Short mmCIF file of C-alpha atoms in Angstrom, two decimals:
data_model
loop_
_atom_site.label_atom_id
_atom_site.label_comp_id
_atom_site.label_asym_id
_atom_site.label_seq_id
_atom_site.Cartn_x
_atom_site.Cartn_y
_atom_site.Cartn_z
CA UNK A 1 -17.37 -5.15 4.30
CA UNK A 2 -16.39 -2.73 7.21
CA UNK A 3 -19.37 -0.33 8.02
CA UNK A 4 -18.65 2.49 10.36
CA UNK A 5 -21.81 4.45 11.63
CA UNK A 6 -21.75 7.94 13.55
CA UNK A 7 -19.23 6.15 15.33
CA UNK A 8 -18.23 8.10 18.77
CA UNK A 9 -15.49 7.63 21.36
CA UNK A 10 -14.56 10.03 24.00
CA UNK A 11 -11.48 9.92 26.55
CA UNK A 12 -12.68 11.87 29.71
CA UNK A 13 -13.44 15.48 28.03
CA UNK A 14 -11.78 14.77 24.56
CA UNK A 15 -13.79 13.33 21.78
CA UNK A 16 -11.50 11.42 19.70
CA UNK A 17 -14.51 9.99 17.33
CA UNK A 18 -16.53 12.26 16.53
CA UNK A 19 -19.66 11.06 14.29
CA UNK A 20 -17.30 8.92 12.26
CA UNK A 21 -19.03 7.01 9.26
CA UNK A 22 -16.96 5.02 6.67
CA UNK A 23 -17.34 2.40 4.27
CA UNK A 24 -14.48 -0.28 3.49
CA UNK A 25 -15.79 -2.15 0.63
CA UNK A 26 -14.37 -6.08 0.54
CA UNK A 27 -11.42 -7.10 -0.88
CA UNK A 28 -10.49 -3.33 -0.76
CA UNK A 29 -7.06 -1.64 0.00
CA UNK A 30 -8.03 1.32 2.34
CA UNK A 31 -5.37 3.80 3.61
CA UNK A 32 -6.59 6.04 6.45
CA UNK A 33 -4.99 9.14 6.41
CA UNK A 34 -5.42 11.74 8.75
CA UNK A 35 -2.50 14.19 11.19
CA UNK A 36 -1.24 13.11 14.11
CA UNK A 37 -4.77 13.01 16.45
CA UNK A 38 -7.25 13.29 14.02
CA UNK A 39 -8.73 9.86 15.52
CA UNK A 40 -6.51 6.69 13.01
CA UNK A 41 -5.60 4.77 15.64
CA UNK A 42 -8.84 4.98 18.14
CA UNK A 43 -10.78 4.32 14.56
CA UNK A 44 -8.82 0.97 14.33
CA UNK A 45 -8.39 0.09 18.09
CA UNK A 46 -12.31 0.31 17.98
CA UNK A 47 -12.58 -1.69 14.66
CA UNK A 48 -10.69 -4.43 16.10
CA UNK A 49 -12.99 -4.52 19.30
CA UNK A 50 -9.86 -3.38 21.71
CA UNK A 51 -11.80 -0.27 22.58
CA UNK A 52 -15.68 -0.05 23.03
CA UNK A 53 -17.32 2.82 21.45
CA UNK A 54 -19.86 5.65 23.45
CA UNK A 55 -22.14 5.84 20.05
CA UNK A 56 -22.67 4.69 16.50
CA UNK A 57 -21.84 1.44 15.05
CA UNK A 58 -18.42 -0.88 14.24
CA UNK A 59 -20.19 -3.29 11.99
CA UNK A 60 -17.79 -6.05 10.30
CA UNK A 61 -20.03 -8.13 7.57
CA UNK A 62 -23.17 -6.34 9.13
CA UNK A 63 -22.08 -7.55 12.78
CA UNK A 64 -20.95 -5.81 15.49
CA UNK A 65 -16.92 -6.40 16.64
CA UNK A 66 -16.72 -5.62 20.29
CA UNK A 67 -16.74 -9.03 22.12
CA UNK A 68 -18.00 -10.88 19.48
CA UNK A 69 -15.45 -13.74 19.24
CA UNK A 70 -16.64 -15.15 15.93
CA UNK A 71 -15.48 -11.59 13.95
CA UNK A 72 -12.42 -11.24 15.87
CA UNK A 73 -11.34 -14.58 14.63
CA UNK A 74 -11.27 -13.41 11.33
CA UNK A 75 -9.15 -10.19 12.10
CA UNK A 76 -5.93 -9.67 12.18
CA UNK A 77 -4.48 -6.65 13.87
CA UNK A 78 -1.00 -4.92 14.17
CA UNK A 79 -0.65 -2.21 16.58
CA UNK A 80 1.74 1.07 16.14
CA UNK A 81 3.34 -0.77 19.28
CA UNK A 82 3.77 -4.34 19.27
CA UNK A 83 3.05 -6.15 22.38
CA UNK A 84 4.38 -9.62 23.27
CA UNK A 85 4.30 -11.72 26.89
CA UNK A 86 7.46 -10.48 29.24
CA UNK A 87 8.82 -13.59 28.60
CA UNK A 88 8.08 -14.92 25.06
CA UNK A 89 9.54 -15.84 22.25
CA UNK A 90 8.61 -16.25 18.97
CA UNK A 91 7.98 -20.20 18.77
CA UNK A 92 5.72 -19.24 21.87
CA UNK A 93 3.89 -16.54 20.37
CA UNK A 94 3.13 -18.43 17.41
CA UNK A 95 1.81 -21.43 19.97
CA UNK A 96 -0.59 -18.97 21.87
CA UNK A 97 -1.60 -17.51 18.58
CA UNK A 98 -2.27 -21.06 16.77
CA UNK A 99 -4.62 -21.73 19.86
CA UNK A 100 -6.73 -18.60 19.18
CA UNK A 101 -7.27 -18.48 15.73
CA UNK A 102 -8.79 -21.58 13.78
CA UNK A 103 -7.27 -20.79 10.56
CA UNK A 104 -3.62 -20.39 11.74
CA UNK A 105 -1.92 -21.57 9.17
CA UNK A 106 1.36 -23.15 9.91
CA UNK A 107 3.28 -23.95 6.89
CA UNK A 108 2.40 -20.23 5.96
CA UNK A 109 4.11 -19.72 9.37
CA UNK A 110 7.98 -21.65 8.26
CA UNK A 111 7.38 -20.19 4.74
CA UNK A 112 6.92 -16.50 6.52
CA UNK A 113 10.18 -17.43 8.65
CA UNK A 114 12.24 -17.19 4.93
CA UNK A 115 11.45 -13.53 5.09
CA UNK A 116 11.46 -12.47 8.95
CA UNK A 117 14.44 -14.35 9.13
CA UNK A 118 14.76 -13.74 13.46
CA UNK A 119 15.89 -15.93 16.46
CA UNK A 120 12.49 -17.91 17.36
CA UNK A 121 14.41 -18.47 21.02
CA UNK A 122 15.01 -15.15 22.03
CA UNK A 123 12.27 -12.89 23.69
CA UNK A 124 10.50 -10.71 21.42
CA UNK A 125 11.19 -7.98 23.99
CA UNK A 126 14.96 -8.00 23.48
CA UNK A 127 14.41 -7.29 19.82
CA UNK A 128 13.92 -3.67 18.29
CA UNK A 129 11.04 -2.02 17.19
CA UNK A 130 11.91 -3.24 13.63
CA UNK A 131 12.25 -6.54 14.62
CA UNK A 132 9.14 -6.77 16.50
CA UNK A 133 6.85 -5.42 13.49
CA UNK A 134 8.37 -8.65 11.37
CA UNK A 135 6.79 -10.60 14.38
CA UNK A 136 3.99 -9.20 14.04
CA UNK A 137 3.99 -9.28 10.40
CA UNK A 138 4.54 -12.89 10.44
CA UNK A 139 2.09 -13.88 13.10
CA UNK A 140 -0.47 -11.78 11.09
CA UNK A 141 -0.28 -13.15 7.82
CA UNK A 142 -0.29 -16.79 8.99
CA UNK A 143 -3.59 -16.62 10.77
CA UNK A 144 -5.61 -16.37 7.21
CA UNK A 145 -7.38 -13.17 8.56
CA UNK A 146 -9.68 -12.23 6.17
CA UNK A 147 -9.62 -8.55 7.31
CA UNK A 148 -6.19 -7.07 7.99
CA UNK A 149 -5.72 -3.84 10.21
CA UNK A 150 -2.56 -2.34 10.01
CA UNK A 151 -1.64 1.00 12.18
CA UNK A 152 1.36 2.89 11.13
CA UNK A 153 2.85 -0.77 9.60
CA UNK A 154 6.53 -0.12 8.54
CA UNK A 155 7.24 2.09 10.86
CA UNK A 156 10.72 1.41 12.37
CA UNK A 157 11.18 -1.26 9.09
CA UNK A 158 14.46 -0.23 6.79
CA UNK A 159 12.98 0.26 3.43
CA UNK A 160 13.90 -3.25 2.07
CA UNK A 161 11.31 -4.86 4.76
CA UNK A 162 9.18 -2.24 3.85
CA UNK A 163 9.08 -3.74 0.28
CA UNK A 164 8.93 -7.28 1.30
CA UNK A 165 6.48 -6.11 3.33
CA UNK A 166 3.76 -4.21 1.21
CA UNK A 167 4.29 -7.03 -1.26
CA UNK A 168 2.96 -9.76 0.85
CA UNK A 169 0.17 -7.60 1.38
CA UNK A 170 -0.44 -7.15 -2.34
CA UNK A 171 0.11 -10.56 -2.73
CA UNK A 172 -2.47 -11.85 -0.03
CA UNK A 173 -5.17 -9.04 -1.20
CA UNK A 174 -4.86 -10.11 -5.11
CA UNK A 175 -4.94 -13.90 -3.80
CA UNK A 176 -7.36 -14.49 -0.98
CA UNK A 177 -9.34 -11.27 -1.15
CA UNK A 178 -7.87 -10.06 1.98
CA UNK A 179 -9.78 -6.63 3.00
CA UNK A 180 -6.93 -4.12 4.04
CA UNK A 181 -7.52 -1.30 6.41
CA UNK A 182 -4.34 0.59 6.80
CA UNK A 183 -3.25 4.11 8.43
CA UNK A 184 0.22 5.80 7.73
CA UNK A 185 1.26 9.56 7.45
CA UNK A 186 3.41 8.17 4.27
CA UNK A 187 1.16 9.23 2.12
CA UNK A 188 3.70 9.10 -1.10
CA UNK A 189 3.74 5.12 -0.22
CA UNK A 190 0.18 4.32 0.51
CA UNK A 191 -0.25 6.31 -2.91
CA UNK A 192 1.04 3.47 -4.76
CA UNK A 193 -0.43 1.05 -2.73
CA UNK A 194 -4.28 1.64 -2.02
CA UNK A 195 -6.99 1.71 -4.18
CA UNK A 196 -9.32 3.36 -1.46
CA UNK A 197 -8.65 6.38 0.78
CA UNK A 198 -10.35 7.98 3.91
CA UNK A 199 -9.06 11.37 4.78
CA UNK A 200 -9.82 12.11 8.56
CA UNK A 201 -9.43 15.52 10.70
CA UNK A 202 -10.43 15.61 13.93
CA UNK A 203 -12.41 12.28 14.58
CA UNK A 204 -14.56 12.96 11.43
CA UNK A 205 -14.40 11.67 7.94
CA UNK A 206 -14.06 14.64 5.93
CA UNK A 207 -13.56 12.78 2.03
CA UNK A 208 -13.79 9.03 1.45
CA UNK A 209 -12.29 8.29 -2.43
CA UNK A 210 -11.54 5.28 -4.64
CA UNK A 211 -8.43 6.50 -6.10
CA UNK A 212 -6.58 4.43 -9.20
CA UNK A 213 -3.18 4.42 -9.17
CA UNK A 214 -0.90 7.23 -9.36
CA UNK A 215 -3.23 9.59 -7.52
CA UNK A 216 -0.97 12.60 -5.71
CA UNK A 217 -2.57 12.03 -2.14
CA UNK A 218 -0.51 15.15 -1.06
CA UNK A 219 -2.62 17.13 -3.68
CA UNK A 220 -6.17 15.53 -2.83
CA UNK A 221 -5.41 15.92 1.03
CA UNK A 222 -4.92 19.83 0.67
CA UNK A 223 -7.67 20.11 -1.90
CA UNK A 224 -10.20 18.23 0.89
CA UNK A 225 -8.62 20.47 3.76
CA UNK A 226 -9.00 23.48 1.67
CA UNK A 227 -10.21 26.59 3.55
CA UNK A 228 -9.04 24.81 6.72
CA UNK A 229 -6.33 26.23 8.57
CA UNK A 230 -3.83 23.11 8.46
CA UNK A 231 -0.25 22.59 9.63
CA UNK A 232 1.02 21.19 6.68
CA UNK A 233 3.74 19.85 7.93
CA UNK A 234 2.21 17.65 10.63
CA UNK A 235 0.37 15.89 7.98
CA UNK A 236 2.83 15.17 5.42
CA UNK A 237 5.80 14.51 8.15
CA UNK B 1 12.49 -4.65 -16.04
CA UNK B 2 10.05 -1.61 -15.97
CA UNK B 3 11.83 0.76 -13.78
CA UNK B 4 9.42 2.58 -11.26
CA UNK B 5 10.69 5.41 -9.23
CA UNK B 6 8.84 7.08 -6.63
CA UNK B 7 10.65 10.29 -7.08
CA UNK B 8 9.71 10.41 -10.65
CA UNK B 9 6.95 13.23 -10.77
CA UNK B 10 4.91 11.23 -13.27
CA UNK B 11 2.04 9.01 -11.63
CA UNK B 12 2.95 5.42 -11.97
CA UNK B 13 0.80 3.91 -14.36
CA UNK B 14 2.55 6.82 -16.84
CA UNK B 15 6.01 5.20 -15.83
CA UNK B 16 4.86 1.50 -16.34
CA UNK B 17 3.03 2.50 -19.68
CA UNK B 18 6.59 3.96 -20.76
CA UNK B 19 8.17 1.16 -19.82
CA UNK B 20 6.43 -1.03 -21.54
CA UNK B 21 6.45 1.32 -24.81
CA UNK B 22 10.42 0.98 -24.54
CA UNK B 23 10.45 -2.86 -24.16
CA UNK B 24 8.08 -2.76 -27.21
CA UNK B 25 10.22 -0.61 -29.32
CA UNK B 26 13.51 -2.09 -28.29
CA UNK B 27 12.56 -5.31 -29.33
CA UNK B 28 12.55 -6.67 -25.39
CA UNK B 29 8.82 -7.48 -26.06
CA UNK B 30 7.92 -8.67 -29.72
CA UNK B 31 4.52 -8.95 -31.22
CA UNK B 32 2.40 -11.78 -29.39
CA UNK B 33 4.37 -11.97 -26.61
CA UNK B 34 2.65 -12.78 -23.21
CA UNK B 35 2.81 -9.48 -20.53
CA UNK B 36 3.46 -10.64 -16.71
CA UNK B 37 0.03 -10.96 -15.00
CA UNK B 38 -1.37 -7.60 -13.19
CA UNK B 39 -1.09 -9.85 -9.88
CA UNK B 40 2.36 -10.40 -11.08
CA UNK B 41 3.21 -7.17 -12.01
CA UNK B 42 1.36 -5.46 -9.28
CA UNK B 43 3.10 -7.46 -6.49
CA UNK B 44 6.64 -6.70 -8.56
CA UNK B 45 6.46 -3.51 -8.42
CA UNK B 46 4.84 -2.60 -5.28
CA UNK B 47 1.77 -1.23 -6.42
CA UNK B 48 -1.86 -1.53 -6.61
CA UNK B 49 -3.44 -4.00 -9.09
CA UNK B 50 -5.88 -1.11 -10.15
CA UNK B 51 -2.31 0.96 -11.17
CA UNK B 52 -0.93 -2.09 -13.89
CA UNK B 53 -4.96 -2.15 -14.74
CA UNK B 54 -5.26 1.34 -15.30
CA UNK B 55 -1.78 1.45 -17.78
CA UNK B 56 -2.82 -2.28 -19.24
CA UNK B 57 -6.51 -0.48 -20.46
CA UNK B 58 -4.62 2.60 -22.13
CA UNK B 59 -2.16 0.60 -23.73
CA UNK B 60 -5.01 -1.19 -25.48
CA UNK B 61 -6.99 1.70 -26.10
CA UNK B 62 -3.90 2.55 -27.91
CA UNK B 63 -3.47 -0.32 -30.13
CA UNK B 64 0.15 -1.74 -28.25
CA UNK B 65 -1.47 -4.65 -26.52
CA UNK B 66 -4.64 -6.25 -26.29
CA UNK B 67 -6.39 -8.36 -23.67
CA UNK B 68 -7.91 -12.05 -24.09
CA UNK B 69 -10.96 -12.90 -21.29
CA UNK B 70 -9.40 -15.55 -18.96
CA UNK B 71 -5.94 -15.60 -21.28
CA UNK B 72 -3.88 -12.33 -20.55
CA UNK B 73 -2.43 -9.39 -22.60
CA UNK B 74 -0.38 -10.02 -25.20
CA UNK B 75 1.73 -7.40 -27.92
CA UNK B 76 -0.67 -6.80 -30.49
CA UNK B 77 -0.01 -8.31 -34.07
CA UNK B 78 1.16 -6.05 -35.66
CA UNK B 79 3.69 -3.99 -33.60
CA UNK B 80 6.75 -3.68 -35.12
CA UNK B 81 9.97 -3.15 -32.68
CA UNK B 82 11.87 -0.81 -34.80
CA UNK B 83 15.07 -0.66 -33.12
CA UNK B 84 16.91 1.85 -36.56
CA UNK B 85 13.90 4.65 -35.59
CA UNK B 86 14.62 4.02 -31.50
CA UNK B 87 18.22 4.55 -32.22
CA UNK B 88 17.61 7.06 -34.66
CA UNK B 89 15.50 9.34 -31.71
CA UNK B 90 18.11 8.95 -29.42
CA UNK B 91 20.54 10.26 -32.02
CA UNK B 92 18.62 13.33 -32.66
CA UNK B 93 18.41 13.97 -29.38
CA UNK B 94 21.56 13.76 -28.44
CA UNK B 95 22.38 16.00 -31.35
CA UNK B 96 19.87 18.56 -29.70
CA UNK B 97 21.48 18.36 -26.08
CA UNK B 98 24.72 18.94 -27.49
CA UNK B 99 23.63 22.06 -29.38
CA UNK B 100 21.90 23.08 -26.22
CA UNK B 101 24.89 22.96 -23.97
CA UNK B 102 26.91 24.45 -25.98
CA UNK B 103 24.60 27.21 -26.11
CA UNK B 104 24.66 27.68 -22.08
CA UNK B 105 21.75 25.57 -21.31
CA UNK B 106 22.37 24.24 -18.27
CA UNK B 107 21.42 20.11 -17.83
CA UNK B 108 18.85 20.90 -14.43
CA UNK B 109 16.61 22.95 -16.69
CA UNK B 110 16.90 20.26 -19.60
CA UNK B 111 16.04 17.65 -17.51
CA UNK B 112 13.19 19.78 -16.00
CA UNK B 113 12.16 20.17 -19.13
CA UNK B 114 11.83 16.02 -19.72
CA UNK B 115 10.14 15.66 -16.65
CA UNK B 116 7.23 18.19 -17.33
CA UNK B 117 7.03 17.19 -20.76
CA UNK B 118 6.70 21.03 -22.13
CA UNK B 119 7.63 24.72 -22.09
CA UNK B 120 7.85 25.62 -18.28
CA UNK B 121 11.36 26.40 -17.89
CA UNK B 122 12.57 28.65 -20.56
#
């Protein structure tokens, strides 16, 4: 279970986290919603123990994240922007990655390759943006993570990838349990796809919902935000 | 196949439970026969688990499938495919389009008119 606690996090004068407090129950698809800056991505960068919060609690299984090496084994995390090494390729990545995490699991790995079919000998920097979200697909569903944070995932994927994609999530959720914590501003596709929903607005949780299938997340975003002055269009964009 | 479509207005669980009402009454899916698993279904169709649960739990409520513990869903006994009345509502309607058209209805508001299921575009 992912606990989240008056959770706070400022950048110099700007509060990105303001009191945040959410509840990701196990086994759980959870889409994050939220416009552009209402605090997503700091939410999950802080989650994942990349960022080190000014107040409140990150708790993963009742345990703090941020340099606690045992949690972060068991996390898996893919960025908005995938980093690699200047120089590496996939085989290498996979390598550095197999060192880290104990339950890398490397015939998941080859099996993965049928999908993200890419050249393992060229840098990962010479690919596109597409091409390095299927690396970073398929380095994050080989390490067995049993907590999966995904920002903005199929982004820059054509929609065929996108498919592939969300179904190996499905797949590894109805199989292995695999918590899913996952932010888009597609809110038509994490519709279909979530079975839990967080609606953020400026670095608070405003409405936390278990939603079943078929829910119209456009509706239940403007009915949470109601009375608010809102630029539609930057959150359904 | 159940055909899901994102643009379709209707939530999904209404377009899967369709679906499966059509495979039922075309004959596609005769009495007894074994439904995919939700996990199968679910990861099929790109869609939650709690979605295929959700239409699954209707249908029964209906009386068009039912569920064993540990075993499945199946077609309930008992459900006839009856392919002559199928046929013989797609006949009708087609007789009622034509009329329709030929009265200056124009197809956007007919199909509008499928789509909300009702009376909001006279």
């Amino acid at each position: 279970m992912i606990e989240v606690k008056n959770l706070v996090k400022r950048f110099d004068d700007h509060t990105a986290l303001d009191g945040l407090t959410m509840t990701v129950p196990d086994g759980a698809i959870y889409g994050l919603v939220g416009a552009n800056g209402a605090g997503k991505s700091t939410t999950i960068k802080t989650l994942v123990g990349i960022l080190k919060a000014d107040g409140g609690d990150a708790l993963i299984d009742g345990k703090p994240v941020f340099e606690n090496p045992e949690v972060k084994a068991r996390i898996a995390y893919i960025p908005d922007e995938v980093w690699s090494f200047p120089q590496a390729t996939m085989q290498d990545m996979m390598k550095f990655y197999r060192s880290i995490y104990p339950k890398f699991d490397l015939g998941r790995w080859q099996k993965l390759g049928e999908v993200f079919a890419l050249d393992e000998r060229r840098p990962i920097r010479k690919f596109s943006r597409g091409m390095k979200k299927q690396v970073a697909f398929r380095l994050a569903l080989s390490m067995r993570a049993d907590y999966l944070f995904l920002d903005e995932p199929v982004d820059g994927l054509d929609p065929m990838m996108r498919r592939q994609v969300w179904q190996l999530i499905l797949a590894d959720s109805a199989d292995y349990g695999t918590t899913v914590l996952v932010s888009s501003h597609n809110l038509r596709e994490l519709e279909e796809i979530c079975d839990h929903v967080g609606i953020m607005q400026k670095g608070k949780m405003i409405a936390e919902k278990r939603v079943e299938g078929g829910e119209n997340l456009e509706a239940l975003f403007l009915e949470e935000l109601g009375g608010v002055q809102y630029d539609v269009q930057n959150i359904l964009l | 196949m159940i055909p899901v479509n994102y643009k379709d207005p209707r939530p999904i669980y209404e377009q899967i439970k369709s679906g499966l009402r059509r495979m039922v009454a075309e004959g596609e899916l005769p009495a007894g026969s074994k439904l995919p698993s939700v996990r199968e279904l679910a990861v099929s169709l790109t869609v939650n688990p709690n979605t295929i649960q959700r239409a699954y739990r209707e249908l029964e409520a209906e009386g068009l499938i039912t569920s064993a513990q540990g075993k499945g869903s199946f077609v309930a006994e008992g459900v006839k495919a009856d392919k002559a009345a199928w046929q013989k509502l797609f006949a009708d309607f087609d007789a009622a389009t034509q009329n329709l058209l030929a009265a200056g209805a124009h197809p956007s508001d007919l199909c509008a008119r499928i789509l909300n299921g009702g009376d909001k575009h006279d």
